[in-house]
XYZ file of C-alpha atoms in Angstrom:
679
model
C 14.415 24.242 -15.916
C 14.368 21.527 -14.674
C 11.004 21.159 -13.192
C 10.345 20.293 -9.362
C 9.103 17.271 -10.051
C 9.448 15.905 -6.494
C 7.986 18.396 -4.944
C 5.165 19.792 -6.287
C 4.040 17.373 -9.207
C 3.108 14.803 -6.587
C -0.796 13.650 -7.507
C -2.890 14.333 -5.371
C -3.068 10.621 -3.251
C 0.689 11.766 -2.463
C -0.677 14.713 -0.974
C -3.617 13.682 1.079
C -2.538 10.692 2.675
C -1.211 13.081 5.133
C 1.254 11.903 7.657
C 3.268 8.954 7.645
C 3.457 6.649 10.440
C 7.081 7.715 9.932
C 8.206 9.885 11.519
C 5.286 10.724 13.170
C 2.772 8.040 12.851
C -0.020 10.748 12.879
C -1.530 9.643 9.765
C -5.026 8.941 11.295
C -4.967 12.362 13.175
C -4.530 14.375 9.244
C -8.341 14.926 8.673
C -7.952 14.773 5.124
C -6.650 11.305 5.490
C -8.506 8.793 3.888
C -7.381 6.159 6.586
C -8.741 9.809 9.151
C -10.148 8.105 11.922
C -10.434 10.515 14.754
C -13.177 13.744 15.105
C -14.770 15.708 11.990
C -15.474 18.819 12.490
C -16.562 21.423 10.505
C -15.470 22.607 7.731
C -14.912 26.285 6.768
C -14.485 27.580 3.262
C -12.740 30.923 1.339
C -12.732 32.165 -1.499
C -12.526 35.750 -2.700
C -16.084 34.838 -4.596
C -17.907 33.784 -1.683
C -20.273 36.327 0.005
C -18.515 36.099 3.545
C -21.874 35.115 5.361
C -20.460 32.350 7.460
C -18.049 29.890 5.628
C -19.921 27.298 5.044
C -20.593 27.328 1.552
C -18.505 28.093 -1.442
C -21.674 30.668 -2.089
C -21.167 31.953 1.760
C -16.984 31.395 1.883
C -15.481 33.623 3.729
C -13.342 36.575 1.746
C -9.807 36.313 3.505
C -7.940 33.317 4.987
C -7.976 34.771 8.506
C -11.708 35.162 8.317
C -11.821 31.612 8.479
C -8.953 30.644 10.769
C -10.949 33.002 13.844
C -14.303 30.858 13.085
C -12.986 27.863 13.973
C -15.623 26.757 16.620
C -13.560 24.993 19.423
C -9.899 23.057 20.416
C -11.314 19.940 20.026
C -9.713 19.100 16.072
C -10.547 17.870 13.148
C -11.331 21.184 11.442
C -10.863 21.930 8.042
C -10.118 24.873 5.931
C -10.364 25.163 2.186
C -9.119 27.273 0.519
C -9.715 28.724 -3.332
C -6.490 29.346 -5.926
C -6.324 32.761 -5.872
C -4.023 35.371 -4.455
C -4.538 36.960 -0.170
C -3.183 40.071 0.904
C -2.216 38.825 4.610
C -0.028 38.902 7.361
C 0.224 37.555 10.303
C -1.962 34.754 10.172
C -3.497 32.994 13.431
C -6.376 30.407 14.607
C -8.094 31.146 17.207
C -8.245 27.485 17.708
C -5.740 25.083 18.341
C -6.077 21.322 16.909
C -6.171 18.422 19.172
C -4.024 14.890 19.684
C -5.229 12.597 17.397
C -7.664 14.891 15.546
C -5.480 17.788 13.545
C -7.160 20.412 12.337
C -6.261 21.547 8.251
C -5.610 24.357 6.506
C -6.085 23.355 2.384
C -5.777 24.995 -0.708
C -8.065 22.980 -2.921
C -5.523 22.937 -6.037
C -7.265 20.700 -8.033
C -10.507 21.998 -7.927
C -11.708 18.423 -6.410
C -12.881 20.107 -3.317
C -15.447 22.518 -5.683
C -13.976 25.633 -5.523
C -14.123 25.454 -9.000
C -10.914 26.533 -9.789
C -6.899 25.074 -9.806
C -3.626 26.580 -9.194
C -1.421 27.906 -6.110
C -2.986 29.924 -3.176
C -0.996 32.670 -2.591
C -0.463 34.710 0.952
C 1.992 37.606 0.187
C 2.089 39.398 3.308
C 3.804 42.362 2.023
C 2.504 46.089 2.097
C -0.045 45.937 -1.535
C 0.938 49.736 -2.655
C 4.948 49.667 -1.536
C 5.625 46.133 -2.093
C 8.143 43.490 0.943
C 7.824 44.151 3.767
C 11.116 43.143 5.730
C 10.402 44.300 8.946
C 10.629 41.760 12.476
C 7.915 39.980 13.416
C 6.020 41.068 9.856
C 5.411 37.244 8.548
C 2.580 34.974 7.134
C 2.479 32.885 10.929
C 1.896 35.710 13.454
C 4.312 35.674 16.445
C 5.688 39.115 18.312
C 7.685 39.998 21.011
C 6.746 43.657 22.941
C 10.332 43.315 24.406
C 12.034 43.204 20.727
C 13.704 47.210 19.966
C 11.961 46.920 16.269
C 9.216 46.245 13.926
C 5.601 44.974 14.701
C 6.031 44.776 18.846
C 3.930 46.375 19.840
C 2.278 42.710 22.085
C 3.903 39.264 22.664
C 2.151 36.840 20.803
C 2.705 32.835 20.339
C 2.707 30.452 16.853
C 1.734 28.280 19.392
C -1.726 28.829 18.069
C -0.820 26.687 15.184
C -0.151 23.801 17.514
C -1.759 20.547 15.504
C -2.342 21.959 12.310
C -1.704 20.541 8.853
C -0.952 22.972 5.733
C -1.042 21.946 2.576
C -0.498 24.022 -1.289
C 0.431 27.453 0.014
C 3.073 29.856 -1.417
C 3.638 32.545 0.823
C 5.573 35.642 0.257
C 6.370 39.326 1.155
C 7.532 39.893 4.726
C 9.934 38.802 7.268
C 9.317 34.982 6.891
C 7.243 32.427 5.508
C 6.012 29.571 7.150
C 7.852 30.142 10.591
C 6.437 29.572 13.926
C 7.937 31.403 16.979
C 6.769 30.181 20.329
C 8.397 33.653 21.501
C 6.542 33.315 25.568
C 5.170 29.562 24.876
C 8.718 28.552 24.360
C 9.343 25.254 26.050
C 6.345 23.915 25.373
C 4.849 20.963 23.255
C 4.653 21.971 19.358
C 3.408 20.164 16.413
C 2.673 21.625 13.184
C 2.704 20.012 9.554
C 3.437 21.828 6.530
C 3.327 19.729 3.242
C 3.689 20.703 -1.062
C 4.223 24.646 -0.134
C 6.366 26.828 -0.651
C 7.751 29.570 2.037
C 9.689 32.908 0.833
C 11.009 35.950 3.264
C 13.623 38.165 4.377
C 14.663 36.014 7.162
C 13.225 32.825 7.465
C 11.833 30.440 4.261
C 10.572 28.145 7.056
C 11.441 26.201 10.377
C 10.095 26.363 14.498
C 11.886 27.769 17.026
C 12.179 26.616 21.059
C 9.265 23.559 21.276
C 10.540 21.219 23.471
C 10.615 17.887 21.638
C 7.164 15.961 21.780
C 8.162 11.395 20.980
C 6.682 10.273 17.665
C 5.112 13.587 17.202
C 7.514 16.475 15.921
C 7.138 19.286 12.835
C 7.223 18.077 9.671
C 7.646 19.575 6.784
C 7.281 17.344 3.038
C 8.288 18.223 -0.505
C 8.385 21.680 0.425
C 10.560 25.423 -1.185
C 12.420 27.279 1.136
C 14.261 30.692 0.387
C 15.265 33.628 2.527
C 16.644 36.520 0.628
C 18.984 38.037 3.983
C 22.321 37.209 4.766
C 22.624 39.974 7.853
C 22.412 38.490 11.292
C 19.931 35.768 12.295
C 18.551 34.858 9.069
C 18.632 30.918 6.964
C 16.406 29.506 4.150
C 14.743 27.873 7.854
C 15.953 28.513 11.221
C 15.896 26.174 13.975
C 15.657 26.128 17.468
C 15.532 23.844 20.866
C 14.190 24.508 24.288
C 16.499 21.547 26.226
C 19.032 21.774 28.013
C 20.475 18.484 26.566
C 19.810 17.085 23.425
C 16.724 15.370 23.151
C 16.150 11.887 22.062
C 13.813 13.001 19.174
C 13.744 15.428 16.492
C 12.019 18.478 16.836
C 11.328 19.531 13.503
C 11.091 16.195 10.346
C 12.021 17.833 7.038
C 11.338 15.630 4.212
C 11.896 16.121 -0.163
C 12.044 19.130 0.607
C 14.025 22.336 -1.321
C 16.324 25.200 1.295
C 17.946 28.312 -1.092
C 19.617 30.894 0.376
C 22.713 33.644 0.117
C 24.716 32.046 3.033
C 23.248 28.946 5.089
C 20.561 26.914 3.744
C 20.408 25.280 7.496
C 20.726 27.873 10.810
C 20.107 27.265 14.450
C 18.423 30.324 16.269
C 21.348 32.690 18.490
C 18.534 31.995 21.426
C 18.475 28.021 20.804
C 19.272 25.664 23.609
C 19.443 21.934 22.358
C 17.727 21.539 18.818
C 16.979 18.512 17.063
C 16.461 18.297 12.990
C 16.246 15.344 10.646
C 16.734 15.827 7.039
C 15.201 13.040 4.219
C 16.116 13.071 0.680
C 16.612 17.175 0.897
C 18.237 19.924 -1.051
C 20.272 22.653 0.991
C 21.946 25.021 -1.521
C 23.922 28.149 -0.528
C 24.830 30.570 -2.465
C 28.238 31.948 -1.370
C 31.239 30.278 -2.684
C 33.795 33.413 -1.258
C 36.969 33.279 -1.786
C 38.363 33.974 1.886
C 41.798 35.345 0.560
C 39.162 38.507 -0.249
C 37.582 39.036 3.144
C 34.772 37.248 2.333
C 33.418 35.052 5.399
C 30.333 32.311 5.117
C 28.787 30.803 7.673
C 28.857 27.584 6.223
C 25.642 25.130 4.630
C 24.756 24.384 8.782
C 24.715 27.503 10.378
C 25.804 27.684 13.876
C 27.308 31.118 14.176
C 26.252 32.975 16.669
C 24.843 30.343 19.605
C 24.390 30.766 22.907
C 26.412 28.932 25.933
C 23.634 26.007 25.711
C 23.223 26.199 21.899
C 23.671 22.468 20.043
C 22.029 21.349 17.039
C 22.458 17.633 15.570
C 21.289 16.665 12.096
C 20.297 13.450 11.570
C 21.128 13.679 7.014
C 19.980 11.114 5.555
C 20.004 11.019 1.078
C 20.892 14.534 1.191
C 22.514 16.891 -1.281
C 24.790 20.135 0.036
C 25.991 22.907 -2.037
C 27.619 25.576 -0.473
C 31.447 27.209 0.633
C 31.665 24.563 3.306
C 29.080 22.355 4.771
C 29.257 23.304 8.447
C 29.697 26.872 10.587
C 34.295 27.268 9.973
C 35.796 27.809 13.069
C 34.735 27.786 17.240
C 30.781 27.450 16.324
C 31.143 24.991 14.429
C 31.901 22.579 17.388
C 27.997 23.471 18.301
C 26.972 20.616 16.116
C 26.829 16.967 16.017
C 25.229 14.667 13.072
C 24.396 11.518 11.330
C 24.945 10.438 7.782
C 22.765 7.804 6.473
C 22.364 6.281 2.980
C 24.130 9.420 0.597
C 25.550 12.794 1.519
C 26.832 14.224 -0.724
C 28.270 17.556 -0.724
C 29.644 20.418 -3.235
C 31.613 22.923 -1.924
C 34.954 24.783 -1.971
C 37.676 23.834 -3.045
C 39.930 23.774 -0.108
C 37.494 23.351 2.125
C 37.742 20.551 4.682
C 35.239 17.311 3.859
C 33.762 16.356 6.973
C 33.374 12.162 7.773
C 30.803 10.174 5.859
C 30.074 13.172 3.436
C 30.467 12.454 -0.070
C 32.303 14.695 -1.524
C 30.945 16.243 -5.162
C 33.661 17.205 -7.595
C 31.927 18.418 -10.661
C 29.571 21.291 -10.670
C 26.366 19.781 -9.751
C 23.849 21.279 -12.453
C 20.954 18.684 -11.241
C 21.022 20.305 -8.175
C 21.243 24.347 -8.866
C 18.774 23.360 -10.810
C 16.422 23.791 -8.498
C 17.335 26.567 -6.457
C 13.837 28.459 -8.690
C 10.744 27.973 -6.613
C 8.140 26.360 -9.087
C 5.946 29.017 -11.244
C 2.895 30.439 -11.099
C -0.161 30.894 -12.340
C -3.111 32.757 -12.413
C -6.333 30.203 -11.276
C -7.504 27.961 -13.979
C -10.889 26.625 -14.564
C -11.210 23.025 -12.592
C -12.096 19.738 -14.355
C -15.364 18.061 -13.315
C -15.564 15.661 -10.421
C -16.872 12.422 -9.856
C -19.485 10.733 -11.849
C -20.837 12.343 -15.105
C -24.434 11.795 -15.039
C -25.880 12.371 -18.891
C -29.318 12.875 -19.374
C -31.253 12.379 -22.254
C -33.907 12.902 -24.196
C -36.170 10.209 -22.516
C -39.445 11.024 -20.277
C -42.754 8.650 -19.616
C -45.653 11.436 -19.067
C -47.608 11.307 -15.899
C -44.604 8.749 -14.302
C -43.593 8.894 -10.274
C -42.046 6.164 -8.786
C -40.302 3.929 -10.515
C -37.500 1.070 -10.448
C -35.731 0.193 -13.956
C -34.883 -4.281 -13.177
C -33.998 -7.185 -15.933
C -36.761 -10.097 -15.403
C -36.150 -12.525 -17.991
C -33.590 -10.992 -19.735
C -35.922 -8.438 -20.863
C -35.337 -4.744 -19.364
C -38.351 -2.881 -17.882
C -39.592 -0.073 -16.162
C -41.581 -1.167 -13.021
C -43.950 2.362 -12.694
C -47.127 3.925 -10.355
C -49.647 6.379 -11.554
C -51.784 8.520 -9.120
C -53.574 11.948 -9.355
C -52.630 14.019 -6.535
C -54.899 16.561 -7.081
C -57.896 14.334 -5.940
C -55.842 13.890 -2.903
C -58.791 13.809 0.495
C -61.080 12.271 -1.992
C -62.925 8.942 -2.374
C -61.592 8.835 -6.467
C -57.310 9.246 -4.983
C -57.062 5.622 -4.217
C -59.035 4.619 -7.622
C -56.527 6.940 -9.341
C -53.478 4.858 -8.351
C -52.379 1.576 -10.171
C -49.229 -0.195 -10.887
C -48.320 -1.257 -14.191
C -44.596 -1.949 -16.365
C -43.354 -1.106 -19.633
C -40.595 -2.572 -21.658
C -37.925 -0.320 -21.905
C -37.242 -2.032 -25.632
C -39.732 -1.753 -27.128
C -41.943 0.558 -25.319
C -45.232 -1.316 -24.271
C -47.034 -1.452 -21.371
C -46.679 -5.111 -20.569
C -48.408 -5.807 -17.242
C -51.079 -3.045 -15.564
C -52.170 -4.448 -11.650
C -51.856 -2.726 -7.853
C -54.665 -0.337 -7.781
C -55.123 1.423 -5.043
C -51.605 1.302 -4.690
C -48.701 3.435 -4.896
C -44.940 4.345 -4.744
C -43.542 1.032 -6.729
C -40.278 -0.753 -6.196
C -38.869 -3.875 -7.722
C -36.587 -6.734 -6.844
C -35.840 -9.685 -9.337
C -35.350 -13.231 -7.615
C -34.807 -15.854 -10.331
C -38.043 -16.209 -12.396
C -40.710 -14.108 -9.549
C -40.620 -10.281 -9.939
C -41.854 -8.440 -6.312
C -43.025 -4.908 -6.092
C -43.287 -3.121 -3.275
C -45.962 -0.120 -2.871
C -47.748 1.480 -0.614
C -50.831 1.134 -0.160
C -53.006 3.781 -0.765
C -56.562 5.931 0.125
C -58.327 9.438 0.998
C -56.393 8.976 4.097
C -53.486 9.204 2.304
C -51.128 5.887 2.259
C -50.491 2.949 5.269
C -49.098 -0.170 5.098
C -46.676 -1.391 2.691
C -48.018 -4.352 0.357
C -45.599 -6.745 -1.521
C -46.552 -8.430 -5.567
C -45.590 -11.256 -7.256
C -45.461 -12.432 -10.469
C -43.328 -14.946 -12.624
C -45.459 -14.138 -16.118
C -46.847 -11.169 -15.410
C -49.823 -11.525 -15.643
C -51.430 -13.029 -12.399
C -50.652 -11.659 -9.202
C -50.142 -12.335 -5.610
C -50.694 -9.697 -2.880
C -49.116 -9.670 0.374
C -48.145 -7.641 3.617
C -44.570 -6.655 3.837
C -44.228 -3.995 6.523
C -47.265 -2.746 8.704
C -47.850 0.811 9.508
C -47.221 2.272 13.064
C -49.558 4.235 14.698
C -50.059 7.323 13.368
C -47.689 6.228 10.514
C -47.686 6.452 6.329
C -45.218 4.735 4.889
C -44.891 5.723 1.473
C -41.656 5.017 -0.819
C -39.179 1.737 -0.841
C -36.424 0.109 -1.905
C -35.359 -3.364 -1.575
C -31.741 -4.981 -2.111
C -29.567 -7.589 -1.745
C -26.941 -7.888 0.543
C -24.803 -10.277 2.396
C -27.880 -10.899 4.832
C -30.510 -11.610 2.695
C -32.665 -8.644 1.734
C -32.656 -4.984 3.129
C -35.449 -2.756 2.789
C -35.433 1.143 2.812
C -38.979 2.135 3.527
C -39.834 6.262 4.102
C -41.793 7.165 7.771
C -43.414 10.006 7.882
C -42.494 9.834 11.909
C -40.757 11.499 13.706
C -39.622 13.519 10.628
C -41.312 14.042 7.904
C -39.510 12.513 6.030
C -37.146 10.496 6.859
C -36.417 6.604 5.867
C -36.586 3.602 8.424
C -34.710 -0.571 7.100
C -36.480 -3.782 7.767
C -34.859 -7.437 6.930
C -35.814 -10.224 5.154
C -34.126 -13.819 4.004
C -36.880 -14.997 1.687
C -39.081 -11.180 0.189
C -41.759 -12.359 2.106
C -41.490 -11.833 6.246
C -39.916 -8.591 6.750
C -38.423 -7.854 10.484
C -37.878 -4.025 11.234
C -34.576 -3.204 12.628
C -35.319 -1.150 15.668
C -33.195 1.799 16.996
C -32.661 2.971 13.321
C -33.589 6.623 11.729
C -32.214 8.418 8.814
C -33.055 11.620 9.282
C -30.225 13.591 7.246
C -27.778 15.794 9.082
C -30.167 17.909 11.134
C -33.525 16.027 11.684
C -34.460 17.301 7.454
C -36.178 16.434 5.550
C -35.086 13.480 3.985
C -37.351 11.075 1.290
C -37.376 8.841 -2.037
C -34.661 6.222 -0.250
C -33.161 3.791 -2.855
C -30.492 1.462 -1.486
C -27.989 -0.363 -3.217
C -25.395 -3.094 -1.119
C -21.877 -3.007 -2.993
C -19.939 -4.725 -0.988
C -18.225 -2.994 2.093
C -21.116 -0.280 1.595
C -24.417 0.657 1.377
C -25.786 3.450 -0.628
C -28.691 5.080 -0.853
C -29.955 8.083 -2.674
C -33.000 9.969 -1.257
C -34.349 13.515 -1.638
C -33.660 16.793 -0.166
C -35.496 20.007 0.082
C -33.980 22.813 -1.517
C -31.210 24.277 -0.230
C -29.755 28.018 -1.022
C -27.582 28.100 -4.451
C -29.395 24.550 -6.099
C -33.213 24.171 -7.799
C -36.061 22.725 -6.379
C -35.705 19.278 -4.641
C -32.399 17.869 -5.112
C -31.093 14.097 -5.094
C -28.708 13.863 -2.390
C -25.998 9.923 -2.017
C -24.952 8.637 1.096
C -23.735 5.652 1.892
C -22.002 3.683 5.873
C -21.173 0.167 6.345
C -23.476 -0.546 9.328
C -27.122 1.677 8.157
C -26.114 3.794 11.097
C -23.591 6.278 10.449
C -23.417 7.932 7.374
C -21.098 10.036 5.067
C -22.067 12.442 2.556
C -21.153 12.460 -1.335
C -19.034 15.788 -0.834
C -20.184 15.826 -4.985
C -23.692 15.858 -3.286
C -26.220 16.672 -5.405
C -26.080 14.145 -7.793
C -29.180 15.185 -9.700
C -30.889 18.757 -9.699
C -34.130 19.800 -12.206
C -32.369 21.216 -15.673
C -34.661 24.069 -17.664
C -38.008 21.990 -18.822
C -37.930 19.589 -15.787
C -39.789 21.532 -13.448
C -38.920 22.010 -9.047
C -37.397 18.480 -8.783
C -35.286 15.581 -9.864
C -36.506 12.896 -7.857
C -37.675 9.756 -6.731
C -34.325 7.805 -8.139
C -33.973 4.090 -8.947
C -31.379 2.345 -10.802
C -29.674 -0.074 -12.916
C -26.730 -1.550 -14.831
C -27.564 -1.866 -18.235
C -24.446 -3.894 -20.839
C -22.258 -2.509 -18.759
C -23.589 1.311 -18.632
C -24.840 2.472 -15.538
C -29.333 4.246 -16.587
C -30.836 5.779 -13.071
C -34.312 7.098 -14.123
C -36.165 9.858 -11.914
C -39.161 11.677 -11.344
C -39.770 15.771 -12.355
C -42.665 17.847 -12.502
C -43.587 20.752 -9.851
C -44.934 17.931 -6.532
C -48.308 18.580 -7.318
C -50.239 18.944 -11.317
C -47.907 17.169 -12.828
C -44.813 15.332 -13.574
C -42.713 12.596 -16.006
C -40.106 9.716 -15.461
C -36.790 10.517 -17.932
C -33.297 8.830 -17.553
C -29.933 10.004 -17.385
C -26.708 7.872 -17.732
C -23.417 6.790 -16.865
C -21.300 5.401 -19.109
C -19.622 2.876 -16.374
C -20.872 -0.043 -13.784
C -23.155 1.146 -11.040
C -19.760 -0.072 -8.207
C -17.853 2.650 -9.738
C -20.528 5.041 -10.532
C -20.881 5.084 -6.503
C -17.290 4.643 -5.568
C -16.865 7.963 -7.393
C -18.813 9.903 -6.148
C -16.877 9.936 -3.156
C -13.294 11.270 -3.693
C -10.928 9.731 -1.095
C -9.400 13.058 -0.719
C -12.137 15.490 -0.134
C -14.438 15.775 3.313
C -17.221 14.243 4.033
C -20.447 15.165 6.324
C -21.345 12.780 8.848
C -24.859 11.738 9.880
C -26.116 9.107 12.160
C -28.956 7.589 12.023
C -28.783 5.656 15.472
C -32.281 6.817 17.120
């Protein structure tokens, strides 16, 4: 069987670009799109492996989709629900809040595991009876809607699917109930409504998908893209896709747009609901397949590929068809009911119909059996969720250590790879011996030889090379802890000059420091114990000697949290900072986080954090990171230990350049947690 290449093997980039500029112009409304500029809301996780506590992480994930939908905190939009691939026996799903204009909410399957679920595959939503099977009962569906005036079925109360307004759904396979991905506005009919469905499967007794009874939103229709729809019944108001509009005259803009979709049904592929007024839909590159090729001489009947049977007095359906393929008894409903349809044709639109049926103007008749089209009848194959591939840049820890090391910086000075370190005995803190225990030193990374020792009474070393000059920045320390930051310079690693670089503020201690070049000169990130213990601030310089603090910027993480030991690099257009974060649930000890910013004020945290954490034998921290590029590879040096009595410097390797390492930690299709450094 021909694979569903167009619908279901689209690469991730195609899936997450989100809403196209046409027809809806809502690319920036989709919180999963790389160009999203709207509000960033909450990310909520769903997994059967979660503990169900709060949905904030995969470990604490809700175990049902409905629990996550109910936890959406507000109607300001930009929220994301990410679901681990699995089978979820759920029906009548309804979010607690709508999305917003310019900031849609999203319900996403972690289809390829890149959102951290640890699995890849489909999210299958089975709305049937878990014991007895298929639940063909009116209003019992994947998407909640009901009407208490309905004589049978799920009719205890009236409920409108309008609660799904401005939601995006991706990679869901729905089955087992009356309808798959189908929205009925019930008592809210006549209001504006938009839903976006991409790379999904909708199956049901009555309908595979559709939307009924909104009024059209100019430039913001509902959109179904790369989807498959199947309905199983042919009695009554049923179709692969059911449509309905509320205007008494035909709107200029479509209610719904279908792109690259497949629709399969026993009798009709697209139908106008019996209660619809004027409905308008656009189909681009779609396949509409009907299985009824009846013989009318023997009493057979068909409602056509596009059905307007049983419409009301104001019922009208307009379809714009572009490059579509149709197959069934007839293109439109035979007889007077077919007069309710109007259409336009663009590009090549063909139809394979019963030989006695007329071909409407503009359609190309297919005379030979369309084997390529009928090969698309089956929905995609579902397999059990598989382990997800590793995501992001892979760091390989090397079997290497320098004992008694802590803060460090690797540099290349006059062609030699060097490691600038400091020594400090923290067991002597608050004694006169504390300052005397501190010094700075340099090792040759090829020979292991110590090539320089200087800076007694200083710690937290950081280095940067400027031509033939090496600058080492370090904080002055004594029994009263740490004070201002000083710069040591040398051209021969023997003679060193010391000068003040950044002076501490009142009651402030300055600790770790990092310096990099950028397009304005030099940038320094330096750690402080105020106003949050710990945080980091910024300063600028044109010559590495004279530094000006940048007012109004203090990085304190997402929630004024421990943010220490920064190392900063500039790889246009971003500043990247690796910093130390306190322990979080599910990880060991102090861990290293990575963040990026274009302006030092608004930051995005890597969705792959932590990028480094302690392994067996490394104590309780992977901290004080610094890194450099050497012969096309990136080497990350970091400190291990127990934060009190012992420490060692170790190294990890990324098999690629520094730019690739940083960019790989920010996959464009994954949600980013944001932080703001403005004060």
